[in-house]
Structures are given as C-alpha cells and as structure tokens.
GROMACS .gro file of C-alpha atoms in nm:
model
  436
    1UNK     CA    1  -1.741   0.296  -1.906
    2UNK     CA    2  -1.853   0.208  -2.257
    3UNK     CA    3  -2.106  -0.093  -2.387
    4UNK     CA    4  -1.986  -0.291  -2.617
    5UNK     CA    5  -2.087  -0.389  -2.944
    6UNK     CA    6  -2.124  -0.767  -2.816
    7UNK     CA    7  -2.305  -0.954  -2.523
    8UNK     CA    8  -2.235  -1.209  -2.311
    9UNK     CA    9  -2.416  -1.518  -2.343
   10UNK     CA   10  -2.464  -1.749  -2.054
   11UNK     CA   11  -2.606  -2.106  -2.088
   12UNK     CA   12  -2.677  -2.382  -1.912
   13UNK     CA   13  -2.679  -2.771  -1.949
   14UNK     CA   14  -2.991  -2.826  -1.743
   15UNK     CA   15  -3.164  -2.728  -1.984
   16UNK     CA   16  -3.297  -2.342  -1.825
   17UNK     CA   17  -3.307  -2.068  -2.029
   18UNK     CA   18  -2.971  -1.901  -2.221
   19UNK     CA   19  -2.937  -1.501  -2.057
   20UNK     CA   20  -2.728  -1.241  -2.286
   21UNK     CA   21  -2.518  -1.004  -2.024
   22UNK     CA   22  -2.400  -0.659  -2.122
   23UNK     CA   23  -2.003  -0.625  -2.160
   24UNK     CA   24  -1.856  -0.301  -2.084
   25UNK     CA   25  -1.511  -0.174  -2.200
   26UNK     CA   26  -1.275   0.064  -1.997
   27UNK     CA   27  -1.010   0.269  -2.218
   28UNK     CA   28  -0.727  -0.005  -2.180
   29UNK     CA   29  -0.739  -0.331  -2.003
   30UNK     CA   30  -0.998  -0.622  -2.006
   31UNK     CA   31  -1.375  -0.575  -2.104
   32UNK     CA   32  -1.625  -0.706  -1.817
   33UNK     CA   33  -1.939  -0.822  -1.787
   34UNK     CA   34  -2.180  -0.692  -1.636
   35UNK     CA   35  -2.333  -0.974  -1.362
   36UNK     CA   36  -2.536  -0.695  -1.156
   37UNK     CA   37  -2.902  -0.862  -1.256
   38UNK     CA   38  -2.748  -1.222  -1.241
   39UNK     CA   39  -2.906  -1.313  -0.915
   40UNK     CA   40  -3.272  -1.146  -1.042
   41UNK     CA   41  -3.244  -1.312  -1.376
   42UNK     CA   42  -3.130  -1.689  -1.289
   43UNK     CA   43  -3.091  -1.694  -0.907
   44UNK     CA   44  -2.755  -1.767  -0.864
   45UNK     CA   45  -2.412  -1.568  -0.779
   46UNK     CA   46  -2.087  -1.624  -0.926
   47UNK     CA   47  -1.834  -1.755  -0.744
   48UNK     CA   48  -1.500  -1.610  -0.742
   49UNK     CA   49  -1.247  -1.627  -0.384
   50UNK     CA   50  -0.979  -1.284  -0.393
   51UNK     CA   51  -1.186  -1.167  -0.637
   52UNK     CA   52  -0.964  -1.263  -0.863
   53UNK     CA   53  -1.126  -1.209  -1.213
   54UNK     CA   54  -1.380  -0.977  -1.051
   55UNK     CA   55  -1.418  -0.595  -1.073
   56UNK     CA   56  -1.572  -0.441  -0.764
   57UNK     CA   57  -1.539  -0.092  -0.915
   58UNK     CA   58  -1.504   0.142  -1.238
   59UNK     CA   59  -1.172   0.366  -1.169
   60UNK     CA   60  -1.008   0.631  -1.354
   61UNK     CA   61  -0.701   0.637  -1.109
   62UNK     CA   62  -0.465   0.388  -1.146
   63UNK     CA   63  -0.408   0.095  -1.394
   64UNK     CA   64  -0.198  -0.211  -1.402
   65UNK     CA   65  -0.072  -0.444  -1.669
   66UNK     CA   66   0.099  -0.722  -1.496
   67UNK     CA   67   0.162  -0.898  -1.837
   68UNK     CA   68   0.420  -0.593  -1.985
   69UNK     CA   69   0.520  -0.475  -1.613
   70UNK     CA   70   0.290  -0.150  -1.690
   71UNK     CA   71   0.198   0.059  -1.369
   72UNK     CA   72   0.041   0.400  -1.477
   73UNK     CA   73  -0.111   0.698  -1.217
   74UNK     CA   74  -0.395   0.901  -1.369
   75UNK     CA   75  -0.211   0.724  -1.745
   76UNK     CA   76   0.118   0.872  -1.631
   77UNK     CA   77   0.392   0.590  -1.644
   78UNK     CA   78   0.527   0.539  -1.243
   79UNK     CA   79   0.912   0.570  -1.431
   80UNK     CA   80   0.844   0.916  -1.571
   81UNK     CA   81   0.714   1.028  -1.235
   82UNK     CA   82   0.934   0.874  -1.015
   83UNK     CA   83   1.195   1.054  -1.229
   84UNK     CA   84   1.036   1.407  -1.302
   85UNK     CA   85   0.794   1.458  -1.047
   86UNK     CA   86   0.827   1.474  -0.649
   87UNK     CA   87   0.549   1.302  -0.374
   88UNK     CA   88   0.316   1.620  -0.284
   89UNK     CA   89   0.268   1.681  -0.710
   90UNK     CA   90   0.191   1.273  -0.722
   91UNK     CA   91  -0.066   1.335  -0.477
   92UNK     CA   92  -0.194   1.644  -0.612
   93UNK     CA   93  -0.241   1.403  -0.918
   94UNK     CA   94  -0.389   1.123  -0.798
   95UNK     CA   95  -0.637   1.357  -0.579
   96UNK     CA   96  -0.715   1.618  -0.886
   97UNK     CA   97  -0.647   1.398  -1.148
   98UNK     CA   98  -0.377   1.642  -1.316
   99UNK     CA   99   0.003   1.695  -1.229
  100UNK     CA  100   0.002   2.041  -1.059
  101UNK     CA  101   0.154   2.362  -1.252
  102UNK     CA  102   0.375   2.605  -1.073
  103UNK     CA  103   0.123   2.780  -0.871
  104UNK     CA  104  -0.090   2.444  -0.763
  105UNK     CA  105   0.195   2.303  -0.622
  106UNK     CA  106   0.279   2.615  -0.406
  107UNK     CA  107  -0.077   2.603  -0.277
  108UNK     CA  108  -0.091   2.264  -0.251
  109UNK     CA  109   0.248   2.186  -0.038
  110UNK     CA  110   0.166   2.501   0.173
  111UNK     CA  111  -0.155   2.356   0.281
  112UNK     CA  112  -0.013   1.948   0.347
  113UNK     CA  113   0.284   2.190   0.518
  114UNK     CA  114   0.020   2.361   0.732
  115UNK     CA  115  -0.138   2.091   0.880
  116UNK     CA  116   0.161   1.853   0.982
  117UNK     CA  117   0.111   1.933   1.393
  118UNK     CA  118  -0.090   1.702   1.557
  119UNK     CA  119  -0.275   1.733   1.867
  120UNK     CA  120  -0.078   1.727   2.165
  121UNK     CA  121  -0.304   1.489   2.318
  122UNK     CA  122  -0.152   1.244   2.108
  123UNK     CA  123   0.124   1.216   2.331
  124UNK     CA  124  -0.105   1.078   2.577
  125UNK     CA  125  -0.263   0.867   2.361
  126UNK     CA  126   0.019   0.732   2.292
  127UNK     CA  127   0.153   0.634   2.670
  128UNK     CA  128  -0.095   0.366   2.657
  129UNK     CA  129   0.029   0.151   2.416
  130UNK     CA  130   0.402  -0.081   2.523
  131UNK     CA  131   0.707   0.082   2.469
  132UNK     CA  132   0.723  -0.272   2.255
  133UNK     CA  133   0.415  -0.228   2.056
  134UNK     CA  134   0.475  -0.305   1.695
  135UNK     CA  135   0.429   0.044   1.506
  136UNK     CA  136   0.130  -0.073   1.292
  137UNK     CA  137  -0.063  -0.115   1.640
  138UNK     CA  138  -0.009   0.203   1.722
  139UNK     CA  139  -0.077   0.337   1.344
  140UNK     CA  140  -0.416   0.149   1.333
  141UNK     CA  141  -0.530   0.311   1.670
  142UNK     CA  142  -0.340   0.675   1.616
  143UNK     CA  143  -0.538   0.702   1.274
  144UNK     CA  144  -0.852   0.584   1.382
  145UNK     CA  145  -0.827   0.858   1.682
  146UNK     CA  146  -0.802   1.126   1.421
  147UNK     CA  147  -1.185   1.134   1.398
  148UNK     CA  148  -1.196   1.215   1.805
  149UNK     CA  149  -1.019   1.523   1.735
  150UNK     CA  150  -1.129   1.664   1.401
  151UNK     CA  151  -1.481   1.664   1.417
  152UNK     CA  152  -1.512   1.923   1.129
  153UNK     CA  153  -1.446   1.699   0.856
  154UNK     CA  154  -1.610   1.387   0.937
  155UNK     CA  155  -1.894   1.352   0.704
  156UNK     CA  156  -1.741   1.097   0.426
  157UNK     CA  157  -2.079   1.267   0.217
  158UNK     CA  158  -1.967   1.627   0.250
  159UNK     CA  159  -1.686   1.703  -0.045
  160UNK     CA  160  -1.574   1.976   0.200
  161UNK     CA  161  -1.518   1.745   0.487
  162UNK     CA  162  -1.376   1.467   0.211
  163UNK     CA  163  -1.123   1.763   0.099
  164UNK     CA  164  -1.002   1.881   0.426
  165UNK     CA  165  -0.977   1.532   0.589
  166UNK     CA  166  -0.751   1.436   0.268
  167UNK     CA  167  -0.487   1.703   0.328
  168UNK     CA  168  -0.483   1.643   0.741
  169UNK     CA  169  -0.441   1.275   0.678
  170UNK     CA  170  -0.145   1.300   0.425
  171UNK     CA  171   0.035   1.597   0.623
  172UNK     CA  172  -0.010   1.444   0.920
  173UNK     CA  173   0.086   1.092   0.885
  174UNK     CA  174   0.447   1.130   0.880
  175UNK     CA  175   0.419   1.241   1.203
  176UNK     CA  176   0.223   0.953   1.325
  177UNK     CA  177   0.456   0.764   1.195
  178UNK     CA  178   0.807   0.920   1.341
  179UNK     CA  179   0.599   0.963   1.678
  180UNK     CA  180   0.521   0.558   1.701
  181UNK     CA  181   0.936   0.540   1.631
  182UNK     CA  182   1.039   0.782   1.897
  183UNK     CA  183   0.789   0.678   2.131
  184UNK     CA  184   0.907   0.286   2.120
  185UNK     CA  185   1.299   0.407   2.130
  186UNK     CA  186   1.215   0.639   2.404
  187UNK     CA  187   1.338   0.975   2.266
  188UNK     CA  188   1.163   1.286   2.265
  189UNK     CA  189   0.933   1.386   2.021
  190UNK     CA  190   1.052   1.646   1.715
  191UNK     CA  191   0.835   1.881   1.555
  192UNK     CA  192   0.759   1.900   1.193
  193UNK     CA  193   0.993   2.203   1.056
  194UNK     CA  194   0.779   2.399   0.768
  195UNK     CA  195   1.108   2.502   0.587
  196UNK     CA  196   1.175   2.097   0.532
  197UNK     CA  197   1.045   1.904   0.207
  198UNK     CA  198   0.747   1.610   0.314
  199UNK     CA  199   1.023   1.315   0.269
  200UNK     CA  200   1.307   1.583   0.458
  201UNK     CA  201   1.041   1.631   0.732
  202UNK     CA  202   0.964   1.294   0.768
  203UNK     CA  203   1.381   1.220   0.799
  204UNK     CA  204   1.385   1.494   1.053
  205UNK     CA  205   1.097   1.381   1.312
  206UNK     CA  206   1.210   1.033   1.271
  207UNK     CA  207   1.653   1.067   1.318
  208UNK     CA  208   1.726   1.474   1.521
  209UNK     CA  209   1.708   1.518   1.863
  210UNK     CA  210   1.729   1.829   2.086
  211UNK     CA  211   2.070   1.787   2.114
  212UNK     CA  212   2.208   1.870   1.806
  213UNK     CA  213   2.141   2.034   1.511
  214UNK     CA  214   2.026   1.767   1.212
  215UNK     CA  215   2.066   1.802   0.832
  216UNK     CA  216   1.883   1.608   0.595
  217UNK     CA  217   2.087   1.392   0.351
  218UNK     CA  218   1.969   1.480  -0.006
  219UNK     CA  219   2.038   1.159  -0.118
  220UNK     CA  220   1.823   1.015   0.143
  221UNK     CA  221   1.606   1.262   0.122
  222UNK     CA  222   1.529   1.182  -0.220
  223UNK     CA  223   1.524   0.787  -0.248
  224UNK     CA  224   1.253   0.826   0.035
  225UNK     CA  225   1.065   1.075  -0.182
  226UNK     CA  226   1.117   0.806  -0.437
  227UNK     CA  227   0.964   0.525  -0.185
  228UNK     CA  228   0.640   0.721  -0.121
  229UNK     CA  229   0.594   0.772  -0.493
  230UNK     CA  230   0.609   0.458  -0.558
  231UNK     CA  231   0.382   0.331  -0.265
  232UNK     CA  232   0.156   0.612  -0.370
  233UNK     CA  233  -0.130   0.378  -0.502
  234UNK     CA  234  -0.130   0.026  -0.662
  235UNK     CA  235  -0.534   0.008  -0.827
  236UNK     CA  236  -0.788  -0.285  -0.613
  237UNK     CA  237  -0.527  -0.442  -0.375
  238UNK     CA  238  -0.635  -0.582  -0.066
  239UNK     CA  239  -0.597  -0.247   0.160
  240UNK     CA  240  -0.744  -0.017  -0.097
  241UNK     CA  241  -1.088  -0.221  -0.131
  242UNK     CA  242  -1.081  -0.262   0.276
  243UNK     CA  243  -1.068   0.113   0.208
  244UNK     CA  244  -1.315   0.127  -0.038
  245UNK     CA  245  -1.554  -0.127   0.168
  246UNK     CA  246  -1.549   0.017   0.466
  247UNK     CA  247  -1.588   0.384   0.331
  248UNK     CA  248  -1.905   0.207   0.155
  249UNK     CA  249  -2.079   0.228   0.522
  250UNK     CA  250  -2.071   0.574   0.507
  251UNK     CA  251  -1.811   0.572   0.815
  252UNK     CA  252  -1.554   0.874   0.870
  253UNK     CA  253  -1.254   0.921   0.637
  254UNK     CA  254  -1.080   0.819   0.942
  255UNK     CA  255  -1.173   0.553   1.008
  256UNK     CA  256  -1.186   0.386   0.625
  257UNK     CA  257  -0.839   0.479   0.671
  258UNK     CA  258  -0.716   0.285   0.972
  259UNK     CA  259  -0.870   0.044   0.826
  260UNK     CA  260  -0.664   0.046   0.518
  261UNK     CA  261  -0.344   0.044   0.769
  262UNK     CA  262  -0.519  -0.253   0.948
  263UNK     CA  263  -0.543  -0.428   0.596
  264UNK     CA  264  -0.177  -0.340   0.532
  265UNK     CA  265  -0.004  -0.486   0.831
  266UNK     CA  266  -0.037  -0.871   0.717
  267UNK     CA  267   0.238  -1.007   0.585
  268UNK     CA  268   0.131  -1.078   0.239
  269UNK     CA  269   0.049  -0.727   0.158
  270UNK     CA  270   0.249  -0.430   0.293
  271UNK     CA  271   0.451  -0.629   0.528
  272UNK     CA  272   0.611  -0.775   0.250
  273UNK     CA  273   0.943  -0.594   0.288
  274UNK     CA  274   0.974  -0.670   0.629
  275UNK     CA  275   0.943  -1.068   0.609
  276UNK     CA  276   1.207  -0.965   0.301
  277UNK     CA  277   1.451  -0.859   0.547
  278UNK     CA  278   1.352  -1.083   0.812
  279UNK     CA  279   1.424  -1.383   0.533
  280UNK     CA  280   1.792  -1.203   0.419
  281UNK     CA  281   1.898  -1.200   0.835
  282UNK     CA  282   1.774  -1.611   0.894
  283UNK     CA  283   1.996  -1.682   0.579
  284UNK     CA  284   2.248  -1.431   0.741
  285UNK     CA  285   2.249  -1.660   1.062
  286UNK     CA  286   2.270  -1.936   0.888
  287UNK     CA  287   2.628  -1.833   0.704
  288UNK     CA  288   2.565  -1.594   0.476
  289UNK     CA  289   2.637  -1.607   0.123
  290UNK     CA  290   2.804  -1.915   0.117
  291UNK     CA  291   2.491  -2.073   0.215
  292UNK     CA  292   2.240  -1.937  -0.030
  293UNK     CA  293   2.320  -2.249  -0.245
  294UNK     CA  294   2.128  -2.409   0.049
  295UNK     CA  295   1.890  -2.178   0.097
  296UNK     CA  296   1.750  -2.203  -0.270
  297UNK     CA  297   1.777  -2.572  -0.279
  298UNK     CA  298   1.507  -2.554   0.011
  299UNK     CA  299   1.308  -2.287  -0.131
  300UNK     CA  300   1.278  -2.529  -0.458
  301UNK     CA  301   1.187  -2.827  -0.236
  302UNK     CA  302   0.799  -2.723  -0.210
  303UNK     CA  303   0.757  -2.965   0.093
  304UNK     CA  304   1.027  -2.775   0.317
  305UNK     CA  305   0.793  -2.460   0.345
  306UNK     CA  306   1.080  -2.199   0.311
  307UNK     CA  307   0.970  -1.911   0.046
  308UNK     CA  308   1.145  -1.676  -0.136
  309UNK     CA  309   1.027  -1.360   0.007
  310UNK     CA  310   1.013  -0.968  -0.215
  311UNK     CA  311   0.995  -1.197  -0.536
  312UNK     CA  312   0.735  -1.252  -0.720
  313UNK     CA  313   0.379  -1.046  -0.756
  314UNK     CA  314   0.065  -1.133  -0.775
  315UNK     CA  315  -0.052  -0.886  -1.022
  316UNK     CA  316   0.300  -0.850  -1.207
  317UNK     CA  317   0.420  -1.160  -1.406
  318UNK     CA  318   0.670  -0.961  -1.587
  319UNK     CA  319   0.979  -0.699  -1.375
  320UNK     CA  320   0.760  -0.498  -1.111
  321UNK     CA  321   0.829  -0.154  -1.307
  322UNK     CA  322   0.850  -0.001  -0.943
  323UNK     CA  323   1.136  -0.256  -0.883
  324UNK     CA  324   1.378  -0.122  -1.157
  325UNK     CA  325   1.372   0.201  -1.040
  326UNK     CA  326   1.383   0.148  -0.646
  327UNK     CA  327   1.693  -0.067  -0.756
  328UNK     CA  328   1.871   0.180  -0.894
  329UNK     CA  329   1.757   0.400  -0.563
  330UNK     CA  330   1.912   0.112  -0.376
  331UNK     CA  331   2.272   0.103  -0.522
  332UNK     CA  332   2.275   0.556  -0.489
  333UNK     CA  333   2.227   0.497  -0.101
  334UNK     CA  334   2.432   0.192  -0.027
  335UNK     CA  335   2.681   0.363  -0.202
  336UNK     CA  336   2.581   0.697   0.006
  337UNK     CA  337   2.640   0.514   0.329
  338UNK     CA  338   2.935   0.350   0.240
  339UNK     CA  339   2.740   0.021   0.317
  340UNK     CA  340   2.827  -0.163  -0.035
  341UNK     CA  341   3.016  -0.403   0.188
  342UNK     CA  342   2.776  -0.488   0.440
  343UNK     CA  343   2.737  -0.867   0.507
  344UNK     CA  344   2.336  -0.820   0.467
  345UNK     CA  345   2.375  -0.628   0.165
  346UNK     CA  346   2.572  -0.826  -0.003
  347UNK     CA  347   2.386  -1.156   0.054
  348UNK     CA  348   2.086  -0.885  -0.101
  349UNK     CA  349   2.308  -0.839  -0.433
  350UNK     CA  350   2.371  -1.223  -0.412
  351UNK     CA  351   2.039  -1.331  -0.386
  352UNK     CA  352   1.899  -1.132  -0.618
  353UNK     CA  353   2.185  -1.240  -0.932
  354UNK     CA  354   2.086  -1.595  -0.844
  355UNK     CA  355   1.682  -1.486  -0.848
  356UNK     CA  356   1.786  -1.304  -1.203
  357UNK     CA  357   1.959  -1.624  -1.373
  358UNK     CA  358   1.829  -1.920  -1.240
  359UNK     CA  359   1.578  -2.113  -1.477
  360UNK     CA  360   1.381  -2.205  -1.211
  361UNK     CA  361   1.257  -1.845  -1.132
  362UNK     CA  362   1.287  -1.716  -1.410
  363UNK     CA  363   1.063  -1.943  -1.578
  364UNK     CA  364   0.798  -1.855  -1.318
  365UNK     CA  365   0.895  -1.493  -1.349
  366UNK     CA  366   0.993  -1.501  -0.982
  367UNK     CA  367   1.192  -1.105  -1.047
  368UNK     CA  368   1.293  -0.932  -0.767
  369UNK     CA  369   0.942  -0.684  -0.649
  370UNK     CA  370   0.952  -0.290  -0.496
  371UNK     CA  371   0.959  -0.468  -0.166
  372UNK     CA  372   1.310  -0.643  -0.164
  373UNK     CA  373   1.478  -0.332  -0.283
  374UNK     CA  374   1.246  -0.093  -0.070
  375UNK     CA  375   1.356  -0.268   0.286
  376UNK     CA  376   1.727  -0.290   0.191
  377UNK     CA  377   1.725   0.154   0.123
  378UNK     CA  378   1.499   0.163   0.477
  379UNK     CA  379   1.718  -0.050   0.652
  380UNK     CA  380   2.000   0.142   0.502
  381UNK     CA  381   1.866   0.504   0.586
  382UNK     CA  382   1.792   0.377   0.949
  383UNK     CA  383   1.438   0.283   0.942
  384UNK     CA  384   1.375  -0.069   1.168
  385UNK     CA  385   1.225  -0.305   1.007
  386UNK     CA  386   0.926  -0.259   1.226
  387UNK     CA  387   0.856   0.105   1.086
  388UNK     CA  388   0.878  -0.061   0.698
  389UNK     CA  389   0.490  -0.131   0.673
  390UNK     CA  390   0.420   0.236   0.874
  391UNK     CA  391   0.597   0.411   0.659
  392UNK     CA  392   0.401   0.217   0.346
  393UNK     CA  393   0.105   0.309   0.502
  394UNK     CA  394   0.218   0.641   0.512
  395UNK     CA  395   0.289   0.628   0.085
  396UNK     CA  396  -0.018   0.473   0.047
  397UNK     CA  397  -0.274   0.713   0.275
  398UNK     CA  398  -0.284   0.955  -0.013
  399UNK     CA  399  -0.377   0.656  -0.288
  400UNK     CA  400  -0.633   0.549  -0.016
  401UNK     CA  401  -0.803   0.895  -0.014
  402UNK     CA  402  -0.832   0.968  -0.401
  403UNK     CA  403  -1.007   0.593  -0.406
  404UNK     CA  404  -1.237   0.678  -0.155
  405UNK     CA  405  -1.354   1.024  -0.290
  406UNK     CA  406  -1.357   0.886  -0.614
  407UNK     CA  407  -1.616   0.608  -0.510
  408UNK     CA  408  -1.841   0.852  -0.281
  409UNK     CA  409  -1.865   1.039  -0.592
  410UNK     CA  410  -1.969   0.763  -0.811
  411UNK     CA  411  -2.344   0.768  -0.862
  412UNK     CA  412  -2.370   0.373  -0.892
  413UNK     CA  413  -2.148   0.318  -0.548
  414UNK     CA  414  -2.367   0.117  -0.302
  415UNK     CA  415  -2.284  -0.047   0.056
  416UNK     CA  416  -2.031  -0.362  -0.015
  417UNK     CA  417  -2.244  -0.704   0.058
  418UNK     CA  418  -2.058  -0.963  -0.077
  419UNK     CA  419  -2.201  -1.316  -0.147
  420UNK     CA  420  -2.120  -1.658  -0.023
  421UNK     CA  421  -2.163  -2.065  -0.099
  422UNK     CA  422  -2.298  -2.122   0.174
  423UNK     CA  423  -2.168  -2.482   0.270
  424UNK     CA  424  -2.314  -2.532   0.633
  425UNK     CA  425  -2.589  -2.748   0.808
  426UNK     CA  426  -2.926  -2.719   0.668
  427UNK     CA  427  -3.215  -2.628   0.836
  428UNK     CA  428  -3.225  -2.806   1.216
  429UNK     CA  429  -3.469  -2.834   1.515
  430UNK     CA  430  -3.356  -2.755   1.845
  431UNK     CA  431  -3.393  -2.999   2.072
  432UNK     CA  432  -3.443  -2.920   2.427
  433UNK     CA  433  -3.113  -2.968   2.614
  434UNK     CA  434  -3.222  -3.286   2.805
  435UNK     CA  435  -3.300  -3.450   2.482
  436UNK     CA  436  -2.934  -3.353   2.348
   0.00000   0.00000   0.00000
C-alpha cells in the first residue's frame, strides 16, 4: 500500500472545520481513502450498506475488474490457469503466492493426498442429521466439528497450526462433501484412493460403490478440476469477509471456515447455481422452450417478481471471464454424455441465445455468469442440485484459507466492529409495570 501524492479533503456546509484524509494506492484498481481517524477527528462514521464502495482490507491475493471482465489469482489471469494449470498448483498459489515448480507440486499434492481420511467418528456424527438434510446443513456442522478432532492445529495465531489446518481442510473436504451425498442417498461410504487426482477422488467417493469397480471419466474429471479452479477464490465477497470477520475473533481455522460455508448457502451467493437450475426446471414445467417467450416477457415485467437467475453479477458488468471458459467446459461434457438433446439442456442453450441478443439484457449487461454454466456440467456429471453449493464450498475452502492467513499476518488486522445509524428510540424511563 502506497500514499499518494494527493489528499482527500472533506468539508462541510455547517460551517465545522475542512479535514485532509490520506489516499492510498494499491498496484491496479481504485485509490482509497483512508477514514481510520474519521470518527477521532469529526465524530462521525461513514455510512455505506454491503460495503459497497468500502475496503475492509489491503490484499495481495486476488483482484477483480468488473468493468473489462478481469479476474486475476496472485496477477495470474483465471483463463491462463484454468487452461495451463490444475486445482492443487492453484492452491499452492493462492496459499504461497507462486505457481509451484516440479518438485513443490509433488510435495504439495502428496501432503493434501495424505490427509484426505477423516475420522471415523464422522460417520456417527453424521447419523444425527435427516437422511433429508440439505447438504450445506450437514457441511456447516461437519466443518465446524473438525476443531473437536484436530486439536493440534487450532491456534488461528500459530503459523504452524494455520499451515497444517490449511492442508487438512482442503484434502479433506471432498470427503465431507461425497460423505453428506452418500449419507442422504443411503449408500455406503467410499474411501479416498491415493492413486486418484483431487477432482478424480472427489468423482470416486461421490459415484463407485463396493460393487463394482469405477473409472473416472477424464473428461469429467477435468471440467470438475476446471469448476474448483474457478471457485478457487473471488477477492471480498460475502463468504470470504464472514471468513475474514469471524477469523478476526481469534476463533479456530475451523470454525472461520464453517462459517464461510454458512455464508455460502444463501441463495444470492453460492447457491446461485442451484436457484439457476431450479429456474430452467419451473420453465421446464411450464412447456419448455416454447414458452421462454413467456418466461422473459415476465422477467421484463418488474412487478411480476420472476428473475432471471445465473445472469448478471454484481461485481462483473462486462462477460464473467469464469463464464467463457466454464461454457466451453459445458458443451465438452454435454457432448461427453451424449446429453446435447436433453429437454433441460436445451431450454439452457435457448435461454442463454435469447440472454446474448436481446437489447434488453444486453443493455444492462445481463451475460450469462460461472453459475448458469457451472449447474448445467454438475447436473450433467450427476451431482444433485443440492450438492451444487457443497461442492462450491469445497472450491472455495482453499481461497478462504489463503485470506485468512493472509489477514492474521497483517500487522494492522484488528477484531471486525462495524458501525451503525443508529435509528431507534432515544433515551426512555421505565415505568413500573402498573403504570404501563
């Protein structure tokens, strides 16, 4: 973070006293300015709901330009390492800060492939949740647990603990995760193989069965590769500053990050691709393609209260770069499973040429985001639309963790305490409850 030539000036029409505020500038992006003495110097806050032209933090991981559709890990663009790169060497960067050489990313994927087995207490655990529980219950309480059973690396202070924690929670969350599906379908449990890649693993635990010998579809194997790469970490969203706030107590790696995955589960954040494919199967109900005509008409009509769900992005107001390249990940599998045909896929293509050409979205750059394309490949690889947000959660874990450690280690980082206007009664005497 670097001061900048200029100040801020802030005056006021009441006639107090003008105050000059330091502006900072990171190495791309917007300068800030610096409010941190506002309160001491005129005794007021700023007032700002989401946060929305506030920054809580100074971050060297990721970086976003939602103007030119720019996503970039550690500076890397997310297209050259979706393309080049695999998951474990994405987290190895967003944890160390560098893409791993040769011998790094041995070391590295032998330790995440070391610590995939979970306790087998978890199996209790997990008998008393409802064979009906949605997956992201379970998550949120399966994560959280980890701290009852790794006491070792609990310290959120202690770079050792910080380290350790990190690889458990990333090797061991795909098998959270394929242990909430097989639990709620009722089959048994699989292992994690060592011999299997994270996103093969992941494919195995969640689809074999001790009946029969499974092999993992490359092509599958690799657009879910794809999915966690680009889930890996998307700078201050919602669930990454719950992380980030909660880790701010001092509280267990842990439990910061079951709090992330509580963060996650809303619908506006990483259940996004579900209430995509919920949306695709009402219009499916409804008739299908020929009844998209309808369906826009209502989505235009702001009074009717239908939305256009996996379009549109809060940050992005150009093509979600993530979006180009899970599309192209979308057409390998359909194509893979022979499922270019399917009635819900092809209301997907349909929807999305409308979305592409009509001036009405277009105009308010209403593209297509990660999460349309991202629940059509899960759907298609066999994933319910339950798991989608679990198996986000599962990207995301690693992004979580290199946010974390990166604000434990930042000298400045101090317990969140946001501000309010407060808008309430003012003061009030009791009276006694006769008198009431």
């Amino acid at each position: 973070m670097k001061l900048a030539d200029n100040k801020a000036t802030l005056s006021f029409s009441n006639g107090s006293p003008s105050i000059d505020l330091p502006v900072y500038q990171g190495n791309v992006g917007p300068d800030v300015v610096d409010i941190r003495k506002l309160y001491a110097q005129t005794g007021m806050f700023t007032y700002d709901p989401g946060f929305l032209s506030t920054a809580s933090c100074q971050s060297a991981i990721t970086y976003i330009d939602g103007d030119k559709g720019e996503l970039l890990y550690r500076g890397y663009p997310i297209e050259q390492l979706a393309t080049n790169c695999d998951y474990m060497e994405t987290c190895h960067l967003l944890l160390q800060g560098e893409l791993p050489n040769a011998a790094e990313k041995k070391e590295f994927v032998s330790r995440v492939t070391n610590h995939t087995m979970v306790n087998e207490q978890m199996q209790f655990f997990l008998r008393g949740f409802r064979r009906d529980a949605h997956p992201m219950a379970i998550m949120t309480g399966l994560v959280g647990a980890l701290s009852a059973f790794y006491h070792d690396s609990t310290d959120i202070n202690n770079p050792e603990h910080r380290d350790i924690s990190a690889i458990r929670l990333i090797a061991k969350m795909p098998t959270l995760v394929a242990m909430a599906y097989k639990y709620t379908v009722g089959q048994p449990y699989m292992y994690p193989k060592n011999d299997l890649s994270y996103a093969g693993n992941f494919l195995h635990m969640m689809f074999a069965t001790p009946c029969e010998e499974y092999k993992v579809n490359p092509v599958l194997e690799r657009a879910l590769d794809r999915i966690f790469i680009l889930h890996a970490d998307h700078e201050q969203n919602a669930s990454t500053s719950t992380v980030r706030l909660c880790g701010s107590s001092g509280t267990n790696p842990f439990a910061a990050i079951a709090a992330g995955v509580a963060c996650l589960w809303g619908p506006a954040h990483g259940g996004a691709n579900e209430a995509a494919l919920n949306m695709l199967g009402d219009i499916q109900k409804q008739g299908g393609v020929e009844k998209i005509g309808e369906f826009i008409k209502q989505v235009k009509d702001k009074s009717s209260g239908v939305k256009l769900m996996g379009f549109g992005h809060r940050v992005y107001k150009n093509y979600d770069p993530r979006a180009k390249l899970m599309q192209e990940t979308c057409k390998e599998v359909l194509k893979e499973m022979g499922l270019e045909n399917d009635p819900l896929f092809k209301l997907a293509m349909a929807l999305e040429k409308i979305a592409l050409e009509d001036d009405y979205f277009v105009s308010r750059k209403l593209y297509p985001n990660v999460d349309f394309y991202s629940g059509i490949v899960q759907r298609a690889i066999g994933i319910p639309v339950p798991l989608f947000t679990a198996v986000f959660a599962l990207a995301r874990t690693v992004g979580w963790i290199a946010q974390l450690n990166e604000m434990i280690g930042d000298p400045e980082y101090k317990i969140g305490r946001p501000r309010q206007l407060f808008t309430g009664s003012t003061t009030r005497e009791v009276k006694p409850l006769a008198q009431r």
